[in-house]
PDB file of C-alpha atoms and ligand atoms in Angstrom:
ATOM      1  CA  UNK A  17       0.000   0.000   0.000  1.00  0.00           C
ATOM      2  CA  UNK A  18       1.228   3.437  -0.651  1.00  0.00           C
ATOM      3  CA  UNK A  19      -0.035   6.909   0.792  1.00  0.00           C
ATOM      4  CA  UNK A  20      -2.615   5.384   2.975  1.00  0.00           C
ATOM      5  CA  UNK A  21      -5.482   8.209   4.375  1.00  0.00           C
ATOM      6  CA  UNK A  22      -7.088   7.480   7.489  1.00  0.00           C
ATOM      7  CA  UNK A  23     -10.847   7.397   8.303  1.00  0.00           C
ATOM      8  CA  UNK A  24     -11.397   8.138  11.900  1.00  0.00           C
ATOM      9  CA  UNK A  25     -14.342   7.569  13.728  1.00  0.00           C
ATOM     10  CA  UNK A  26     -16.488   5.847  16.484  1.00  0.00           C
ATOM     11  CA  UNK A  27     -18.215   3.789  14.382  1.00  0.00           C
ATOM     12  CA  UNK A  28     -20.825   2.867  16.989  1.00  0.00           C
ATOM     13  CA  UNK A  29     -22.402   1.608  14.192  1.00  0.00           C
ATOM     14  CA  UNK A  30     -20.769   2.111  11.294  1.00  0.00           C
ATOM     15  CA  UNK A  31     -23.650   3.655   8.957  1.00  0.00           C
ATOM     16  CA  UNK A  32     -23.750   3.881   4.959  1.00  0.00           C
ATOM     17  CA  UNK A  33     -22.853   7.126   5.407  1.00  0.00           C
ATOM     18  CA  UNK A  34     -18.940   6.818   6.767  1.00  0.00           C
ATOM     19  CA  UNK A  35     -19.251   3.813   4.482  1.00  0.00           C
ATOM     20  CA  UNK A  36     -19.902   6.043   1.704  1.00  0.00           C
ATOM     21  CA  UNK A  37     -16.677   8.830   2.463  1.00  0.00           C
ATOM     22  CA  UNK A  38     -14.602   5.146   3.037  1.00  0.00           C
ATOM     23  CA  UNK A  39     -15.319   3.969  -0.742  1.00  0.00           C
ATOM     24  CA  UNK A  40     -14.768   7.226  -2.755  1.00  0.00           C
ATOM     25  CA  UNK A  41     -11.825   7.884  -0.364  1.00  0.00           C
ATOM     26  CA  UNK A  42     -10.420   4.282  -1.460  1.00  0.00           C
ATOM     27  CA  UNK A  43     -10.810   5.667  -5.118  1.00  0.00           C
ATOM     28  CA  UNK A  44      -8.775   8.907  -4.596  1.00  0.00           C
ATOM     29  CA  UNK A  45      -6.049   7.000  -2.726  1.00  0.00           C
ATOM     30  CA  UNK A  46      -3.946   4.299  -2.890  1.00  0.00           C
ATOM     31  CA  UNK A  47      -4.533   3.070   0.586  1.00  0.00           C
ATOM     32  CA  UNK A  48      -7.321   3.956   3.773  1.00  0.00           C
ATOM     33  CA  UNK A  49      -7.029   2.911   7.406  1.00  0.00           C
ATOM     34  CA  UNK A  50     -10.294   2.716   8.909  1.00  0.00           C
ATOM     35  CA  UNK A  51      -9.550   3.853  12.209  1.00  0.00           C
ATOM     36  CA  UNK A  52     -11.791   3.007  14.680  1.00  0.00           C
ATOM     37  CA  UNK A  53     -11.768   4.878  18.042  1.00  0.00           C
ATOM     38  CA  UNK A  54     -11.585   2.748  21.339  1.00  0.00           C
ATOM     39  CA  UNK A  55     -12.841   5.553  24.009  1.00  0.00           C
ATOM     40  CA  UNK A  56     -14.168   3.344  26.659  1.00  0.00           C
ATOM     41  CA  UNK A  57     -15.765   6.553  28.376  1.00  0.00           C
ATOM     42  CA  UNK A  58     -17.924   7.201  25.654  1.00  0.00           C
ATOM     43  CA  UNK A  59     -19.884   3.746  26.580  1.00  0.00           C
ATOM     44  CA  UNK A  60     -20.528   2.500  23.008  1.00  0.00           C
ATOM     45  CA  UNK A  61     -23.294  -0.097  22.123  1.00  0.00           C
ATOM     46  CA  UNK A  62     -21.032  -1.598  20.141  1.00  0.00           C
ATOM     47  CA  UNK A  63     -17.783  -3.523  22.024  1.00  0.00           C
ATOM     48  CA  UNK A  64     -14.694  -2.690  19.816  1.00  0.00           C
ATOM     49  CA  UNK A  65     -14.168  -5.761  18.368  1.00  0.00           C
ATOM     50  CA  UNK A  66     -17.826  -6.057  17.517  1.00  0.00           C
ATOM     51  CA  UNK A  67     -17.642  -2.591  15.789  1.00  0.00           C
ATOM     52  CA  UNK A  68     -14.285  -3.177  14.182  1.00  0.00           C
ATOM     53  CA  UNK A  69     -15.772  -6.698  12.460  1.00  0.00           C
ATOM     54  CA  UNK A  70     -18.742  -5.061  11.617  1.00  0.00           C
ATOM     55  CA  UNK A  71     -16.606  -2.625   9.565  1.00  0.00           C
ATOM     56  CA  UNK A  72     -14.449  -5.274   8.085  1.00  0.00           C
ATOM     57  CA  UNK A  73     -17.652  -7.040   6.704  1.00  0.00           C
ATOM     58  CA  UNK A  74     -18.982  -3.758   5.715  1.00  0.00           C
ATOM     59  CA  UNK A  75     -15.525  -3.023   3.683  1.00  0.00           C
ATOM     60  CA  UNK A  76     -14.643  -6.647   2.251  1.00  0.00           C
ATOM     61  CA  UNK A  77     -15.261  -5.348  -1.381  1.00  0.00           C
ATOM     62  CA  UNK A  78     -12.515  -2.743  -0.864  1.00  0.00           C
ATOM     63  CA  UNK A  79      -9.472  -4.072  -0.995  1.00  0.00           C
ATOM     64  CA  UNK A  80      -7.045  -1.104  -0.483  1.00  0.00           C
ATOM     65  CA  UNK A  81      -8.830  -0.721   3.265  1.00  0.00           C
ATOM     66  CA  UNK A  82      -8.274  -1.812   6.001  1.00  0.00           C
ATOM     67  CA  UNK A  83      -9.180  -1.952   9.679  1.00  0.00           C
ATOM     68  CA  UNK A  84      -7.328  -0.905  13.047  1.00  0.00           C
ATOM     69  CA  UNK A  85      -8.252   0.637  16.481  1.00  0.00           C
ATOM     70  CA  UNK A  86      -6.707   3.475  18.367  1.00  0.00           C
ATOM     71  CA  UNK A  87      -6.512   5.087  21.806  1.00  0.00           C
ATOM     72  CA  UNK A  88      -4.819   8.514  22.962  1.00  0.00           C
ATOM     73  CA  UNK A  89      -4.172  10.803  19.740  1.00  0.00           C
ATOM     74  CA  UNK A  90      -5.373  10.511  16.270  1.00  0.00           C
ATOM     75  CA  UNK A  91      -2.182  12.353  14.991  1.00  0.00           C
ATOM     76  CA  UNK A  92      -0.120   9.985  17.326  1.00  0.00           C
ATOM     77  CA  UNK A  93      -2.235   6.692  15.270  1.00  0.00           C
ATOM     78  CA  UNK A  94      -1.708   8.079  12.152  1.00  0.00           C
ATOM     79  CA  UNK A  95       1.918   9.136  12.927  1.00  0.00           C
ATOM     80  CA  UNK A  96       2.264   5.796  13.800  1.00  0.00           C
ATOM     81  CA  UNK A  97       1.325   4.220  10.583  1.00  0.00           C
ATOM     82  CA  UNK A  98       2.976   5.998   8.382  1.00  0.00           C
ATOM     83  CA  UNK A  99       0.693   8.667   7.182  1.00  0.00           C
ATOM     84  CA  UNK A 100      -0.150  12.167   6.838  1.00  0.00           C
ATOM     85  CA  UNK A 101      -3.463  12.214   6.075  1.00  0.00           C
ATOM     86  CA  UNK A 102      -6.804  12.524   7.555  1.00  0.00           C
ATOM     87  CA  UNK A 103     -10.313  12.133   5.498  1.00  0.00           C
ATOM     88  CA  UNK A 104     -13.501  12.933   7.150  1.00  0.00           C
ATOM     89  CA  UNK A 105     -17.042  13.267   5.794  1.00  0.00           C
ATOM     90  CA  UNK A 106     -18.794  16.932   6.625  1.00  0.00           C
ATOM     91  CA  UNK A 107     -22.683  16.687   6.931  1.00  0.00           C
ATOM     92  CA  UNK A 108     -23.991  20.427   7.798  1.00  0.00           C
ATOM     93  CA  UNK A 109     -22.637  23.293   9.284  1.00  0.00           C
ATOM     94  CA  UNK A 110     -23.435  21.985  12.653  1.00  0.00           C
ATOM     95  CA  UNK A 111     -20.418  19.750  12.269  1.00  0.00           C
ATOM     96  CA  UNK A 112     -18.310  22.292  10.938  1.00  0.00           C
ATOM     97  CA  UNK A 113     -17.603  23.965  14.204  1.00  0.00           C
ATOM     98  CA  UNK A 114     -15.938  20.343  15.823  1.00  0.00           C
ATOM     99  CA  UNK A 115     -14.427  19.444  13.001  1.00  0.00           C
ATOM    100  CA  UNK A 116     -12.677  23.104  12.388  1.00  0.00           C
ATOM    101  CA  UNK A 117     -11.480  22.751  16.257  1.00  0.00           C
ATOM    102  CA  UNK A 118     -10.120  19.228  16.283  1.00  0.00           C
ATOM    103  CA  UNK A 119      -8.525  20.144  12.389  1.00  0.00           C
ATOM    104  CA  UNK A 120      -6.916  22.990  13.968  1.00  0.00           C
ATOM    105  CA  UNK A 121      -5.669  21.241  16.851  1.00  0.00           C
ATOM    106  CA  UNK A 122      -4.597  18.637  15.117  1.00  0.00           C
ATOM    107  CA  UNK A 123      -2.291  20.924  12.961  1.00  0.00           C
ATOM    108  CA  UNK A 124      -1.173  22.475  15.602  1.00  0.00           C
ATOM    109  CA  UNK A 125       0.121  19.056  17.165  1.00  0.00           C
ATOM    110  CA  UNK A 126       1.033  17.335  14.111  1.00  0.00           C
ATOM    111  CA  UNK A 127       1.724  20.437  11.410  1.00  0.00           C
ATOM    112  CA  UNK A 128       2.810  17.584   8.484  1.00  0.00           C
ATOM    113  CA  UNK A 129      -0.562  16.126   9.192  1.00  0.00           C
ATOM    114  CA  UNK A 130      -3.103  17.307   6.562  1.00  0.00           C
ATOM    115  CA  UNK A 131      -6.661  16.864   7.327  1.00  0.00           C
ATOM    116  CA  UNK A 132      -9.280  16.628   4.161  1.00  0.00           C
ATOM    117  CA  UNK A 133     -12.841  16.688   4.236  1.00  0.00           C
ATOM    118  CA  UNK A 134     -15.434  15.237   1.686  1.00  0.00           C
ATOM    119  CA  UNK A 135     -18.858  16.542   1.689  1.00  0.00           C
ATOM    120  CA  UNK A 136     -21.304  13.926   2.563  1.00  0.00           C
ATOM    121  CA  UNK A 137     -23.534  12.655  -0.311  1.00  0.00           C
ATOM    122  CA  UNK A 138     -27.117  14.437   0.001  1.00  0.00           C
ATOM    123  CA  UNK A 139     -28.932  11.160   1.039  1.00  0.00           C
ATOM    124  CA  UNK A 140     -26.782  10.640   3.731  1.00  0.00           C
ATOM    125  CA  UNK A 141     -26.374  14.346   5.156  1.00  0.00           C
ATOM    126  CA  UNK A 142     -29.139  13.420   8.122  1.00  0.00           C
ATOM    127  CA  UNK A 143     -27.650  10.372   8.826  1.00  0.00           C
ATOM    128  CA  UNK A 144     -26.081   9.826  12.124  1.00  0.00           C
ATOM    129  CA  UNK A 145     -24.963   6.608  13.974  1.00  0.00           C
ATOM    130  CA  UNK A 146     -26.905   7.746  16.940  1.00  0.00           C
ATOM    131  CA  UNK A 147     -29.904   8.747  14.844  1.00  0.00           C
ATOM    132  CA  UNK A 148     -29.865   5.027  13.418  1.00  0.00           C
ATOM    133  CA  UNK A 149     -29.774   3.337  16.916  1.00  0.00           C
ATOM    134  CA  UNK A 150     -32.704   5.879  18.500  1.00  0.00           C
ATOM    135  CA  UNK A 151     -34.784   4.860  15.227  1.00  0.00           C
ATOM    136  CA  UNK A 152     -34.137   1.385  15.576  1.00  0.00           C
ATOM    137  CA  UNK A 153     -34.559   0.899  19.314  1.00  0.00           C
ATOM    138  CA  UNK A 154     -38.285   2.412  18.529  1.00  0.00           C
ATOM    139  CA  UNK A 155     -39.240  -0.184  16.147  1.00  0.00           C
ATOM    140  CA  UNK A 156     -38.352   2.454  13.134  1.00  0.00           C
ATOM    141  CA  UNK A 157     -36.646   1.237   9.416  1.00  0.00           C
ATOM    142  CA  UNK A 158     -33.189   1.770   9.036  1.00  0.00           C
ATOM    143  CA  UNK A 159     -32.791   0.190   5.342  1.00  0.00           C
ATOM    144  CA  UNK A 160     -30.799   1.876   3.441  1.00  0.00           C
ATOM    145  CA  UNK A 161     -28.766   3.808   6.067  1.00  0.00           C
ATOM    146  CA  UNK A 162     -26.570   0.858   7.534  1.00  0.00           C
ATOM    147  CA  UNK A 163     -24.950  -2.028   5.440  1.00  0.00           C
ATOM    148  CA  UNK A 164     -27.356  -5.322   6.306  1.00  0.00           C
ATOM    149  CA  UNK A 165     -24.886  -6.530   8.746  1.00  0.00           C
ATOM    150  CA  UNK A 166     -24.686  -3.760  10.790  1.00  0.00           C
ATOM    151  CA  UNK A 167     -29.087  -4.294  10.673  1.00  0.00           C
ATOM    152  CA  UNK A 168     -28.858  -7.460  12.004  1.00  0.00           C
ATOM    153  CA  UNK A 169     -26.153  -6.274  14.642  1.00  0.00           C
ATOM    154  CA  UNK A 170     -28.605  -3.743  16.177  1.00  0.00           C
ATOM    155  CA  UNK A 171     -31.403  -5.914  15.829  1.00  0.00           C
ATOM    156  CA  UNK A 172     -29.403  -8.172  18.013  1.00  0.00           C
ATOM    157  CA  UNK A 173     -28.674  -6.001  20.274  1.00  0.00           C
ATOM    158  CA  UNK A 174     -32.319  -4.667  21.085  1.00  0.00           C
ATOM    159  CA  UNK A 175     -33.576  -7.881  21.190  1.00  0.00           C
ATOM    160  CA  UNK A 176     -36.019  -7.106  18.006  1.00  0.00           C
TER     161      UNK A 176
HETATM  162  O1  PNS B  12     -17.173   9.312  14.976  1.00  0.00           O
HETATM  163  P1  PNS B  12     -16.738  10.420  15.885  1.00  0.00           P
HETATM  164  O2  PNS B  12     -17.038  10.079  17.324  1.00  0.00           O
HETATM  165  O3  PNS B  12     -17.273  11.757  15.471  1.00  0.00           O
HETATM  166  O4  PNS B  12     -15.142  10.485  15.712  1.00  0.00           O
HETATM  167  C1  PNS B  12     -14.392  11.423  16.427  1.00  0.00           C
HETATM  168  C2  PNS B  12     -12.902  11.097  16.378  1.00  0.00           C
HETATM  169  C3  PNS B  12     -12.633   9.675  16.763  1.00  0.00           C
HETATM  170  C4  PNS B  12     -12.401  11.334  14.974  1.00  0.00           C
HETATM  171  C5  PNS B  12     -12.226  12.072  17.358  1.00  0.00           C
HETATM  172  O5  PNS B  12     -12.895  12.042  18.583  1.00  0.00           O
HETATM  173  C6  PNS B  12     -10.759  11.776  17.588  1.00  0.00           C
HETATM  174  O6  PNS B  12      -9.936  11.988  16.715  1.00  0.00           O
HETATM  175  N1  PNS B  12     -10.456  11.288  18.793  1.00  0.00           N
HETATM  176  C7  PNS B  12      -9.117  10.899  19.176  1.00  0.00           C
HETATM  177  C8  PNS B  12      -8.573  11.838  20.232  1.00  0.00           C
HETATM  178  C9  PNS B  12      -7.906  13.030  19.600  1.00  0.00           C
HETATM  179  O7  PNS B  12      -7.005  12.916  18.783  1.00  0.00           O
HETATM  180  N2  PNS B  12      -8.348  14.218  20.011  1.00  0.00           N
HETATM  181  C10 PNS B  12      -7.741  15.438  19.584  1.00  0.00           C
HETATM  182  C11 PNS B  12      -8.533  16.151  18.574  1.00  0.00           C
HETATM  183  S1  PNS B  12      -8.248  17.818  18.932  1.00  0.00           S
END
């Protein structure tokens, strides 16, 4: 693999919209890390290895991605593997503001560390891993918005 960009994230699920910033980033470069977040404090539905083999199914047509976790630093992770570049999906303007803080403070730790961000396609721009858990939880459809694994996974969960 060459330049490889990294995809950050939770994923607590992973949802068809980080799915959808993974694929066209695996067509601009030659390489993407999935990179999943372990962040015990957060309390995630989803045990790391559960959300990190959830992804891999998700991302088995890909083949320049793969999967890895993280703790501490996302500049220190990506550092670590060899790469200098971070791709994240923008919804609205509400995630703007986050993402322009934890850009900025990620230059300023890591200044050889370019972050990139792809808008979200219009389908998707609602879409929220949260979102998909309160709908499902409440008997709501989520087709179309996670990959079928990740369906089964929550339905699992909730006991539906
Ligand atoms: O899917 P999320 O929860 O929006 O992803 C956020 C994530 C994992 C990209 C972000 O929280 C992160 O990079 N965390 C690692 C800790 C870190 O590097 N923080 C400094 C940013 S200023």
């Amino acid at each position: 693999m060459g330049l490889k960009a990294v995809c950050p994230g939770s994923f607590d699920p992973i949802t068809n919209g980080h799915l959808d910033i993974v694929e066209r980033a695996a067509q601009l470069f030659p390489g993407v890390v999935v990179a999943v977040l372990e962040n015990p404090s957060k309390r995630p539905l989803f045990s790391l290895e559960e959300r990190v083999n959830l992804i891999r199914a998700a991302v088995k047509h890909l083949k320049n991605v793969e999967v890895e976790c993280f703790s501490g630093l996302l500049i220190d992770f990506t550092r670590r593997i060899g790469s200098n570049l971070i791709v994240k999906g923008l919804r609205a303007i509400s995630d703007f503001e986050i993402e322009f803080q934890m850009a900025l403070n990620n230059k300023r730790m890591a200044p050889e560390v370019e972050t990139i961000f792809m808008m979200t396609k219009n389908e998707y721009s609602f879409l929220s891993s949260s979102m998909v858990k309160e709908i499902i939880q409440f008997g709501g459809d989520v087709r179309g918005l996670v990959p079928p694994g990740v369906e089964a996974a929550l339905k699992q969960k909730y006991g539906l």
